[in-house]
JSON list of C-alpha atoms in Angstrom, two decimals:
[
{"chain": "A", "resi": 1, "resn": "LEU", "atom": "CA", "xyz": [121.47, 97.79, 85.85]},
{"chain": "A", "resi": 2, "resn": "ALA", "atom": "CA", "xyz": [123.86, 100.33, 87.72]},
{"chain": "A", "resi": 3, "resn": "LYS", "atom": "CA", "xyz": [123.12, 101.80, 90.99]},
{"chain": "A", "resi": 4, "resn": "THR", "atom": "CA", "xyz": [123.35, 105.72, 90.93]},
{"chain": "A", "resi": 5, "resn": "THR", "atom": "CA", "xyz": [124.60, 107.78, 93.64]},
{"chain": "A", "resi": 6, "resn": "GLN", "atom": "CA", "xyz": [123.45, 111.39, 93.97]},
{"chain": "A", "resi": 7, "resn": "PRO", "atom": "CA", "xyz": [123.51, 114.16, 97.00]},
{"chain": "A", "resi": 8, "resn": "ILE", "atom": "CA", "xyz": [120.11, 113.68, 99.06]},
{"chain": "A", "resi": 9, "resn": "SER", "atom": "CA", "xyz": [119.78, 117.93, 99.34]},
{"chain": "A", "resi": 10, "resn": "MET", "atom": "CA", "xyz": [120.68, 120.52, 97.53]},
{"chain": "A", "resi": 11, "resn": "ASP", "atom": "CA", "xyz": [119.60, 124.45, 98.10]},
{"chain": "A", "resi": 12, "resn": "SER", "atom": "CA", "xyz": [119.58, 127.26, 95.57]},
{"chain": "A", "resi": 13, "resn": "TYR", "atom": "CA", "xyz": [118.41, 130.99, 94.69]},
{"chain": "A", "resi": 14, "resn": "GLU", "atom": "CA", "xyz": [115.93, 131.50, 91.97]},
{"chain": "A", "resi": 15, "resn": "GLY", "atom": "CA", "xyz": [117.62, 132.85, 89.00]},
{"chain": "A", "resi": 16, "resn": "GLN", "atom": "CA", "xyz": [120.37, 130.39, 89.50]},
{"chain": "A", "resi": 17, "resn": "GLU", "atom": "CA", "xyz": [122.25, 127.19, 87.73]},
{"chain": "A", "resi": 18, "resn": "VAL", "atom": "CA", "xyz": [121.92, 124.52, 89.45]},
{"chain": "A", "resi": 19, "resn": "ASN", "atom": "CA", "xyz": [124.03, 121.05, 88.74]},
{"chain": "A", "resi": 20, "resn": "ILE", "atom": "CA", "xyz": [123.06, 117.93, 89.71]},
{"chain": "A", "resi": 21, "resn": "THR", "atom": "CA", "xyz": [125.69, 115.17, 89.94]},
{"chain": "A", "resi": 22, "resn": "CYS", "atom": "CA", "xyz": [124.94, 111.64, 89.68]},
{"chain": "A", "resi": 23, "resn": "SER", "atom": "CA", "xyz": [127.44, 108.32, 89.84]},
{"chain": "A", "resi": 24, "resn": "HIS", "atom": "CA", "xyz": [126.76, 105.35, 88.39]},
{"chain": "A", "resi": 25, "resn": "ASN", "atom": "CA", "xyz": [130.45, 103.58, 88.42]},
{"chain": "A", "resi": 26, "resn": "ASN", "atom": "CA", "xyz": [128.70, 100.23, 86.28]},
{"chain": "A", "resi": 27, "resn": "ILE", "atom": "CA", "xyz": [126.65, 101.89, 83.90]},
{"chain": "A", "resi": 28, "resn": "ALA", "atom": "CA", "xyz": [126.43, 99.40, 80.58]},
{"chain": "A", "resi": 29, "resn": "THR", "atom": "CA", "xyz": [127.32, 99.93, 77.19]},
{"chain": "A", "resi": 30, "resn": "ASN", "atom": "CA", "xyz": [123.36, 99.22, 76.19]},
{"chain": "A", "resi": 31, "resn": "ASP", "atom": "CA", "xyz": [122.12, 101.96, 79.09]},
{"chain": "A", "resi": 32, "resn": "TYR", "atom": "CA", "xyz": [121.15, 105.54, 78.58]},
{"chain": "A", "resi": 33, "resn": "ILE", "atom": "CA", "xyz": [121.09, 107.82, 81.74]},
{"chain": "A", "resi": 34, "resn": "THR", "atom": "CA", "xyz": [117.49, 109.60, 82.74]},
{"chain": "A", "resi": 35, "resn": "TRP", "atom": "CA", "xyz": [116.02, 111.86, 84.98]},
{"chain": "A", "resi": 36, "resn": "TYR", "atom": "CA", "xyz": [113.10, 112.29, 86.25]},
{"chain": "A", "resi": 37, "resn": "GLN", "atom": "CA", "xyz": [111.28, 114.99, 88.63]},
{"chain": "A", "resi": 38, "resn": "GLN", "atom": "CA", "xyz": [108.57, 114.57, 91.47]},
{"chain": "A", "resi": 39, "resn": "PHE", "atom": "CA", "xyz": [106.70, 116.98, 93.14]},
{"chain": "A", "resi": 40, "resn": "PRO", "atom": "CA", "xyz": [105.08, 116.31, 95.45]},
{"chain": "A", "resi": 41, "resn": "SER", "atom": "CA", "xyz": [101.75, 113.88, 96.17]},
{"chain": "A", "resi": 42, "resn": "GLN", "atom": "CA", "xyz": [102.76, 113.33, 92.17]},
{"chain": "A", "resi": 43, "resn": "GLY", "atom": "CA", "xyz": [104.00, 110.90, 89.78]},
{"chain": "A", "resi": 44, "resn": "PRO", "atom": "CA", "xyz": [107.71, 111.46, 88.50]},
{"chain": "A", "resi": 45, "resn": "ARG", "atom": "CA", "xyz": [107.81, 113.09, 85.29]},
{"chain": "A", "resi": 46, "resn": "PHE", "atom": "CA", "xyz": [110.16, 112.77, 82.78]},
{"chain": "A", "resi": 47, "resn": "ILE", "atom": "CA", "xyz": [113.13, 115.59, 82.49]},
{"chain": "A", "resi": 48, "resn": "ILE", "atom": "CA", "xyz": [115.70, 114.42, 79.73]},
{"chain": "A", "resi": 49, "resn": "GLN", "atom": "CA", "xyz": [117.65, 111.47, 78.35]},
{"chain": "A", "resi": 50, "resn": "GLY", "atom": "CA", "xyz": [120.89, 110.67, 77.16]},
{"chain": "A", "resi": 51, "resn": "TYR", "atom": "CA", "xyz": [123.59, 107.67, 76.05]},
{"chain": "A", "resi": 52, "resn": "LYS", "atom": "CA", "xyz": [127.08, 110.15, 75.93]},
{"chain": "A", "resi": 53, "resn": "THR", "atom": "CA", "xyz": [128.01, 114.13, 75.44]},
{"chain": "A", "resi": 54, "resn": "LYS", "atom": "CA", "xyz": [125.40, 116.29, 75.75]},
{"chain": "A", "resi": 55, "resn": "VAL", "atom": "CA", "xyz": [121.73, 116.89, 75.61]},
{"chain": "A", "resi": 56, "resn": "THR", "atom": "CA", "xyz": [119.63, 119.55, 75.89]},
{"chain": "A", "resi": 57, "resn": "ASN", "atom": "CA", "xyz": [115.62, 120.29, 75.46]},
{"chain": "A", "resi": 58, "resn": "GLU", "atom": "CA", "xyz": [113.51, 123.19, 76.17]},
{"chain": "A", "resi": 59, "resn": "VAL", "atom": "CA", "xyz": [113.95, 121.91, 80.39]},
{"chain": "A", "resi": 60, "resn": "ALA", "atom": "CA", "xyz": [117.63, 121.26, 81.30]},
{"chain": "A", "resi": 61, "resn": "SER", "atom": "CA", "xyz": [120.61, 120.21, 79.77]},
{"chain": "A", "resi": 62, "resn": "LEU", "atom": "CA", "xyz": [122.32, 117.11, 80.74]},
{"chain": "A", "resi": 63, "resn": "PHE", "atom": "CA", "xyz": [126.47, 116.22, 80.44]},
{"chain": "A", "resi": 64, "resn": "ILE", "atom": "CA", "xyz": [128.15, 112.81, 80.13]},
{"chain": "A", "resi": 65, "resn": "PRO", "atom": "CA", "xyz": [131.40, 112.38, 79.85]},
{"chain": "A", "resi": 66, "resn": "ALA", "atom": "CA", "xyz": [133.38, 110.06, 78.21]},
{"chain": "A", "resi": 67, "resn": "ASP", "atom": "CA", "xyz": [133.59, 107.07, 80.56]},
{"chain": "A", "resi": 68, "resn": "ARG", "atom": "CA", "xyz": [129.62, 107.57, 81.24]},
{"chain": "A", "resi": 69, "resn": "LYS", "atom": "CA", "xyz": [130.12, 107.07, 84.69]},
{"chain": "A", "resi": 70, "resn": "SER", "atom": "CA", "xyz": [128.83, 110.16, 85.95]},
{"chain": "A", "resi": 71, "resn": "SER", "atom": "CA", "xyz": [126.72, 112.49, 84.24]},
{"chain": "A", "resi": 72, "resn": "THR", "atom": "CA", "xyz": [124.88, 115.61, 85.63]},
{"chain": "A", "resi": 73, "resn": "LEU", "atom": "CA", "xyz": [122.00, 117.19, 85.23]},
{"chain": "A", "resi": 74, "resn": "SER", "atom": "CA", "xyz": [121.62, 120.86, 84.29]},
{"chain": "A", "resi": 75, "resn": "LEU", "atom": "CA", "xyz": [118.66, 123.47, 85.27]},
{"chain": "A", "resi": 76, "resn": "PRO", "atom": "CA", "xyz": [119.20, 127.09, 83.81]},
{"chain": "A", "resi": 77, "resn": "ARG", "atom": "CA", "xyz": [118.03, 129.90, 86.12]},
{"chain": "A", "resi": 78, "resn": "VAL", "atom": "CA", "xyz": [115.89, 128.07, 88.26]},
{"chain": "A", "resi": 79, "resn": "SER", "atom": "CA", "xyz": [112.76, 129.49, 89.93]},
{"chain": "A", "resi": 80, "resn": "LEU", "atom": "CA", "xyz": [110.29, 128.72, 93.15]},
{"chain": "A", "resi": 81, "resn": "SER", "atom": "CA", "xyz": [108.07, 125.63, 90.98]},
{"chain": "A", "resi": 82, "resn": "ASP", "atom": "CA", "xyz": [111.64, 123.73, 90.40]},
{"chain": "A", "resi": 83, "resn": "THR", "atom": "CA", "xyz": [111.99, 122.82, 94.18]},
{"chain": "A", "resi": 84, "resn": "ALA", "atom": "CA", "xyz": [111.22, 118.73, 93.49]},
{"chain": "A", "resi": 85, "resn": "VAL", "atom": "CA", "xyz": [113.34, 115.57, 94.05]},
{"chain": "A", "resi": 86, "resn": "TYR", "atom": "CA", "xyz": [115.28, 115.23, 91.25]},
{"chain": "A", "resi": 87, "resn": "TYR", "atom": "CA", "xyz": [115.96, 111.16, 90.12]},
{"chain": "A", "resi": 88, "resn": "CYS", "atom": "CA", "xyz": [119.20, 109.89, 88.25]},
{"chain": "A", "resi": 89, "resn": "LEU", "atom": "CA", "xyz": [118.22, 106.60, 86.56]},
{"chain": "A", "resi": 90, "resn": "VAL", "atom": "CA", "xyz": [119.99, 104.14, 84.58]},
{"chain": "A", "resi": 91, "resn": "THR", "atom": "CA", "xyz": [117.89, 103.08, 81.97]},
{"chain": "A", "resi": 92, "resn": "LEU", "atom": "CA", "xyz": [117.62, 100.65, 78.83]},
{"chain": "A", "resi": 93, "resn": "PRO", "atom": "CA", "xyz": [117.36, 101.73, 75.45]},
{"chain": "A", "resi": 94, "resn": "SER", "atom": "CA", "xyz": [113.28, 100.70, 75.73]},
{"chain": "A", "resi": 95, "resn": "GLY", "atom": "CA", "xyz": [113.13, 103.21, 78.67]},
{"chain": "A", "resi": 96, "resn": "GLY", "atom": "CA", "xyz": [109.64, 102.78, 79.69]},
{"chain": "A", "resi": 97, "resn": "TYR", "atom": "CA", "xyz": [109.01, 99.00, 79.39]},
{"chain": "A", "resi": 98, "resn": "ASN", "atom": "CA", "xyz": [111.33, 98.16, 81.46]},
{"chain": "A", "resi": 99, "resn": "LYS", "atom": "CA", "xyz": [111.27, 98.44, 84.97]},
{"chain": "A", "resi": 100, "resn": "LEU", "atom": "CA", "xyz": [112.56, 101.58, 86.67]},
{"chain": "A", "resi": 101, "resn": "ILE", "atom": "CA", "xyz": [114.46, 101.23, 89.68]},
{"chain": "A", "resi": 102, "resn": "PHE", "atom": "CA", "xyz": [114.65, 104.40, 91.81]},
{"chain": "A", "resi": 103, "resn": "GLY", "atom": "CA", "xyz": [117.69, 105.85, 93.99]},
{"chain": "A", "resi": 104, "resn": "ALA", "atom": "CA", "xyz": [116.99, 108.08, 96.67]},
{"chain": "A", "resi": 105, "resn": "GLY", "atom": "CA", "xyz": [116.57, 110.94, 94.67]},
{"chain": "A", "resi": 106, "resn": "THR", "atom": "CA", "xyz": [118.29, 114.76, 94.91]},
{"chain": "A", "resi": 107, "resn": "ARG", "atom": "CA", "xyz": [115.50, 117.21, 96.99]},
{"chain": "A", "resi": 108, "resn": "LEU", "atom": "CA", "xyz": [116.11, 120.01, 95.16]},
{"chain": "A", "resi": 109, "resn": "ALA", "atom": "CA", "xyz": [114.99, 123.71, 97.07]},
{"chain": "A", "resi": 110, "resn": "VAL", "atom": "CA", "xyz": [115.26, 126.85, 95.31]},
{"chain": "A", "resi": 111, "resn": "HIS", "atom": "CA", "xyz": [114.20, 129.76, 97.59]},
{"chain": "A", "resi": 112, "resn": "PRO", "atom": "CA", "xyz": [113.52, 133.58, 96.47]},
{"chain": "B", "resi": 1, "resn": "GLY", "atom": "CA", "xyz": [97.94, 116.68, 79.06]},
{"chain": "B", "resi": 2, "resn": "ALA", "atom": "CA", "xyz": [98.47, 113.64, 81.68]},
{"chain": "B", "resi": 3, "resn": "VAL", "atom": "CA", "xyz": [98.64, 110.79, 78.80]},
{"chain": "B", "resi": 4, "resn": "VAL", "atom": "CA", "xyz": [98.55, 108.23, 82.25]},
{"chain": "B", "resi": 5, "resn": "SER", "atom": "CA", "xyz": [95.07, 108.79, 84.70]},
{"chain": "B", "resi": 6, "resn": "GLN", "atom": "CA", "xyz": [94.74, 107.26, 88.12]},
{"chain": "B", "resi": 7, "resn": "HIS", "atom": "CA", "xyz": [91.94, 107.12, 90.23]},
{"chain": "B", "resi": 8, "resn": "PRO", "atom": "CA", "xyz": [90.96, 107.85, 93.25]},
{"chain": "B", "resi": 9, "resn": "SER", "atom": "CA", "xyz": [93.50, 110.47, 94.04]},
{"chain": "B", "resi": 10, "resn": "ARG", "atom": "CA", "xyz": [92.55, 110.07, 96.98]},
{"chain": "B", "resi": 11, "resn": "VAL", "atom": "CA", "xyz": [91.16, 107.53, 99.37]},
{"chain": "B", "resi": 12, "resn": "ILE", "atom": "CA", "xyz": [90.41, 106.88, 102.76]},
{"chain": "B", "resi": 13, "resn": "CYS", "atom": "CA", "xyz": [88.96, 103.32, 104.01]},
{"chain": "B", "resi": 14, "resn": "LYS", "atom": "CA", "xyz": [88.45, 101.69, 107.50]},
{"chain": "B", "resi": 15, "resn": "SER", "atom": "CA", "xyz": [90.97, 98.69, 108.39]},
{"chain": "B", "resi": 16, "resn": "GLY", "atom": "CA", "xyz": [90.03, 95.30, 106.75]},
{"chain": "B", "resi": 17, "resn": "THR", "atom": "CA", "xyz": [88.60, 96.60, 103.99]},
{"chain": "B", "resi": 18, "resn": "SER", "atom": "CA", "xyz": [89.54, 96.42, 100.45]},
{"chain": "B", "resi": 19, "resn": "VAL", "atom": "CA", "xyz": [90.48, 99.35, 97.91]},
{"chain": "B", "resi": 20, "resn": "LYS", "atom": "CA", "xyz": [90.75, 99.25, 94.02]},
{"chain": "B", "resi": 21, "resn": "ILE", "atom": "CA", "xyz": [93.20, 101.63, 92.30]},
{"chain": "B", "resi": 22, "resn": "GLU", "atom": "CA", "xyz": [93.03, 102.36, 88.55]},
{"chain": "B", "resi": 23, "resn": "CYS", "atom": "CA", "xyz": [95.45, 103.18, 86.32]},
{"chain": "B", "resi": 24, "resn": "ARG", "atom": "CA", "xyz": [94.62, 104.26, 82.67]},
{"chain": "B", "resi": 25, "resn": "SER", "atom": "CA", "xyz": [96.70, 104.84, 79.77]},
{"chain": "B", "resi": 26, "resn": "LEU", "atom": "CA", "xyz": [94.83, 107.56, 78.29]},
{"chain": "B", "resi": 27, "resn": "ASP", "atom": "CA", "xyz": [94.78, 107.13, 73.51]},
{"chain": "B", "resi": 28, "resn": "PHE", "atom": "CA", "xyz": [97.24, 104.80, 74.00]},
{"chain": "B", "resi": 29, "resn": "GLN", "atom": "CA", "xyz": [96.99, 100.62, 74.70]},
{"chain": "B", "resi": 30, "resn": "ALA", "atom": "CA", "xyz": [99.47, 98.99, 77.56]},
{"chain": "B", "resi": 31, "resn": "THR", "atom": "CA", "xyz": [100.13, 96.20, 77.31]},
{"chain": "B", "resi": 32, "resn": "THR", "atom": "CA", "xyz": [102.68, 96.40, 80.22]},
{"chain": "B", "resi": 33, "resn": "MET", "atom": "CA", "xyz": [102.41, 98.87, 83.34]},
{"chain": "B", "resi": 34, "resn": "PHE", "atom": "CA", "xyz": [103.90, 99.41, 86.25]},
{"chain": "B", "resi": 35, "resn": "TRP", "atom": "CA", "xyz": [102.95, 99.87, 89.91]},
{"chain": "B", "resi": 36, "resn": "TYR", "atom": "CA", "xyz": [105.01, 101.62, 92.98]},
{"chain": "B", "resi": 37, "resn": "ARG", "atom": "CA", "xyz": [104.56, 102.63, 96.35]},
{"chain": "B", "resi": 38, "resn": "GLN", "atom": "CA", "xyz": [106.63, 105.56, 98.12]},
{"chain": "B", "resi": 39, "resn": "PHE", "atom": "CA", "xyz": [106.14, 106.29, 101.68]},
{"chain": "B", "resi": 40, "resn": "PRO", "atom": "CA", "xyz": [106.61, 109.97, 103.22]},
{"chain": "B", "resi": 41, "resn": "LYS", "atom": "CA", "xyz": [109.74, 111.32, 102.17]},
{"chain": "B", "resi": 42, "resn": "LYS", "atom": "CA", "xyz": [111.10, 108.42, 100.59]},
{"chain": "B", "resi": 43, "resn": "SER", "atom": "CA", "xyz": [111.94, 107.23, 96.59]},
{"chain": "B", "resi": 44, "resn": "LEU", "atom": "CA", "xyz": [109.00, 105.14, 94.79]},
{"chain": "B", "resi": 45, "resn": "MET", "atom": "CA", "xyz": [109.52, 101.18, 95.27]},
{"chain": "B", "resi": 46, "resn": "LEU", "atom": "CA", "xyz": [108.41, 99.39, 92.57]},
{"chain": "B", "resi": 47, "resn": "MET", "atom": "CA", "xyz": [106.00, 96.62, 93.35]},
{"chain": "B", "resi": 48, "resn": "ALA", "atom": "CA", "xyz": [104.91, 94.49, 90.12]},
{"chain": "B", "resi": 49, "resn": "THR", "atom": "CA", "xyz": [105.04, 94.42, 86.34]},
{"chain": "B", "resi": 50, "resn": "SER", "atom": "CA", "xyz": [101.38, 94.37, 85.24]},
{"chain": "B", "resi": 51, "resn": "ASN", "atom": "CA", "xyz": [101.15, 92.07, 82.19]},
{"chain": "B", "resi": 52, "resn": "GLU", "atom": "CA", "xyz": [97.49, 92.86, 80.02]},
{"chain": "B", "resi": 53, "resn": "GLY", "atom": "CA", "xyz": [95.76, 89.28, 79.60]},
{"chain": "B", "resi": 54, "resn": "SER", "atom": "CA", "xyz": [98.27, 87.18, 82.19]},
{"chain": "B", "resi": 55, "resn": "LYS", "atom": "CA", "xyz": [99.71, 87.31, 85.85]},
{"chain": "B", "resi": 56, "resn": "ALA", "atom": "CA", "xyz": [101.57, 89.78, 87.75]},
{"chain": "B", "resi": 57, "resn": "THR", "atom": "CA", "xyz": [104.91, 89.72, 88.40]},
{"chain": "B", "resi": 58, "resn": "TYR", "atom": "CA", "xyz": [105.60, 90.57, 91.68]},
{"chain": "B", "resi": 59, "resn": "GLU", "atom": "CA", "xyz": [108.93, 92.54, 93.28]},
{"chain": "B", "resi": 60, "resn": "GLN", "atom": "CA", "xyz": [110.42, 89.65, 96.15]},
{"chain": "B", "resi": 61, "resn": "GLY", "atom": "CA", "xyz": [108.88, 90.69, 99.62]},
{"chain": "B", "resi": 62, "resn": "VAL", "atom": "CA", "xyz": [105.56, 92.32, 97.85]},
{"chain": "B", "resi": 63, "resn": "GLU", "atom": "CA", "xyz": [102.27, 90.41, 98.76]},
{"chain": "B", "resi": 64, "resn": "LYS", "atom": "CA", "xyz": [100.90, 88.72, 95.31]},
{"chain": "B", "resi": 65, "resn": "ASP", "atom": "CA", "xyz": [98.02, 87.56, 97.80]},
{"chain": "B", "resi": 66, "resn": "LYS", "atom": "CA", "xyz": [97.68, 91.35, 99.54]},
{"chain": "B", "resi": 67, "resn": "PHE", "atom": "CA", "xyz": [98.08, 93.26, 96.64]},
{"chain": "B", "resi": 68, "resn": "LEU", "atom": "CA", "xyz": [96.04, 91.97, 93.57]},
{"chain": "B", "resi": 69, "resn": "ILE", "atom": "CA", "xyz": [96.97, 93.32, 90.07]},
{"chain": "B", "resi": 70, "resn": "ASN", "atom": "CA", "xyz": [94.42, 92.83, 86.92]},
{"chain": "B", "resi": 71, "resn": "HIS", "atom": "CA", "xyz": [95.49, 93.31, 83.20]},
{"chain": "B", "resi": 72, "resn": "ALA", "atom": "CA", "xyz": [92.12, 92.98, 82.03]},
{"chain": "B", "resi": 73, "resn": "SER", "atom": "CA", "xyz": [92.09, 95.51, 79.18]},
{"chain": "B", "resi": 74, "resn": "LEU", "atom": "CA", "xyz": [94.95, 97.00, 76.71]},
{"chain": "B", "resi": 75, "resn": "THR", "atom": "CA", "xyz": [94.21, 100.48, 78.41]},
{"chain": "B", "resi": 76, "resn": "LEU", "atom": "CA", "xyz": [93.39, 99.49, 82.27]},
{"chain": "B", "resi": 77, "resn": "SER", "atom": "CA", "xyz": [95.22, 98.11, 85.14]},
{"chain": "B", "resi": 78, "resn": "THR", "atom": "CA", "xyz": [93.88, 98.24, 88.69]},
{"chain": "B", "resi": 79, "resn": "LEU", "atom": "CA", "xyz": [95.53, 97.44, 92.20]},
{"chain": "B", "resi": 80, "resn": "THR", "atom": "CA", "xyz": [93.53, 96.20, 94.82]},
{"chain": "B", "resi": 81, "resn": "VAL", "atom": "CA", "xyz": [94.56, 96.16, 98.74]},
{"chain": "B", "resi": 82, "resn": "THR", "atom": "CA", "xyz": [93.26, 93.47, 100.27]},
{"chain": "B", "resi": 83, "resn": "SER", "atom": "CA", "xyz": [92.29, 93.95, 103.94]},
{"chain": "B", "resi": 84, "resn": "ALA", "atom": "CA", "xyz": [94.15, 96.90, 104.10]},
{"chain": "B", "resi": 85, "resn": "HIS", "atom": "CA", "xyz": [95.42, 97.66, 107.00]},
{"chain": "B", "resi": 86, "resn": "PRO", "atom": "CA", "xyz": [97.58, 101.38, 109.06]},
{"chain": "B", "resi": 87, "resn": "GLU", "atom": "CA", "xyz": [100.60, 100.01, 107.18]},
{"chain": "B", "resi": 88, "resn": "ASP", "atom": "CA", "xyz": [99.24, 99.80, 103.65]},
{"chain": "B", "resi": 89, "resn": "SER", "atom": "CA", "xyz": [98.88, 103.47, 103.77]},
{"chain": "B", "resi": 90, "resn": "SER", "atom": "CA", "xyz": [101.04, 105.06, 101.39]},
{"chain": "B", "resi": 91, "resn": "PHE", "atom": "CA", "xyz": [100.93, 107.18, 98.03]},
{"chain": "B", "resi": 92, "resn": "TYR", "atom": "CA", "xyz": [100.91, 104.50, 95.17]},
{"chain": "B", "resi": 93, "resn": "ILE", "atom": "CA", "xyz": [101.53, 105.36, 91.87]},
{"chain": "B", "resi": 94, "resn": "CYS", "atom": "CA", "xyz": [101.30, 103.28, 88.22]},
{"chain": "B", "resi": 95, "resn": "SER", "atom": "CA", "xyz": [103.15, 103.58, 84.84]},
{"chain": "B", "resi": 96, "resn": "ALA", "atom": "CA", "xyz": [102.77, 102.88, 81.74]},
{"chain": "B", "resi": 97, "resn": "PRO", "atom": "CA", "xyz": [105.58, 103.00, 78.36]},
{"chain": "B", "resi": 98, "resn": "ARG", "atom": "CA", "xyz": [104.04, 104.41, 75.46]},
{"chain": "B", "resi": 99, "resn": "ALA", "atom": "CA", "xyz": [105.03, 103.50, 71.71]},
{"chain": "B", "resi": 100, "resn": "GLY", "atom": "CA", "xyz": [107.52, 105.39, 69.77]},
{"chain": "B", "resi": 101, "resn": "THR", "atom": "CA", "xyz": [109.01, 107.04, 73.41]},
{"chain": "B", "resi": 102, "resn": "THR", "atom": "CA", "xyz": [111.50, 105.77, 75.48]},
{"chain": "B", "resi": 103, "resn": "GLU", "atom": "CA", "xyz": [110.30, 107.31, 79.01]},
{"chain": "B", "resi": 104, "resn": "ALA", "atom": "CA", "xyz": [107.97, 106.15, 81.06]},
{"chain": "B", "resi": 105, "resn": "PHE", "atom": "CA", "xyz": [104.91, 107.78, 81.66]},
{"chain": "B", "resi": 106, "resn": "PHE", "atom": "CA", "xyz": [103.55, 107.99, 85.41]},
{"chain": "B", "resi": 107, "resn": "GLY", "atom": "CA", "xyz": [100.12, 108.81, 86.79]},
{"chain": "B", "resi": 108, "resn": "GLN", "atom": "CA", "xyz": [99.40, 111.43, 88.91]},
{"chain": "B", "resi": 109, "resn": "GLY", "atom": "CA", "xyz": [99.36, 108.95, 92.02]},
{"chain": "B", "resi": 110, "resn": "THR", "atom": "CA", "xyz": [97.53, 107.67, 94.86]},
{"chain": "B", "resi": 111, "resn": "ARG", "atom": "CA", "xyz": [97.23, 108.28, 98.49]},
{"chain": "B", "resi": 112, "resn": "LEU", "atom": "CA", "xyz": [95.55, 105.76, 100.51]},
{"chain": "B", "resi": 113, "resn": "THR", "atom": "CA", "xyz": [95.27, 105.78, 104.34]},
{"chain": "B", "resi": 114, "resn": "VAL", "atom": "CA", "xyz": [93.43, 103.20, 106.46]},
{"chain": "B", "resi": 115, "resn": "VAL", "atom": "CA", "xyz": [92.37, 103.93, 109.62]}
]
């Protein structure tokens, strides 16, 4: 599976939109892009998954350009409770049935 | 609510003893589960793939005799840390896929401290 690169950390303030970009230059044709969120001392939680263009759910949006070599997780109007580590992963379509390789993740700190 | 449950959430044990961590899938069957460990401020590292009814598959560098995995039923996988040492202190997390979904469901993790 393709390696991913994302910023180590980001800071934001309550009410702002946060965009976290992930690079995955070697993504394969069958690969999906999946984002997980992890709070301290908890297991990761699925946020969103996409293959191309734009995906939106009640939590976030995921933007994927045509070449699919990068993707951007967008969190609208963050709150203090969005402070967490966000992981970008390249996954096969069967998702959770395959082992997941986590990169370093992005540590997001939301300030009052 | 949680679809994968781990127990215990926290455990402290003495060096040389063994500790068993349980991972249960709630309301669904999981023929495959995964075990990860995570050190403070670090990412998750895959340890092994637990397969119901067969031997676990360990990642390179993970000692299978140290970390015993048993997946005896379709809803339960256990990780036993044998002869624990302080360097085994870590956060252990399991995950399981659920049919009909593409995401992995993670347990809440187990904080192991070996003293």
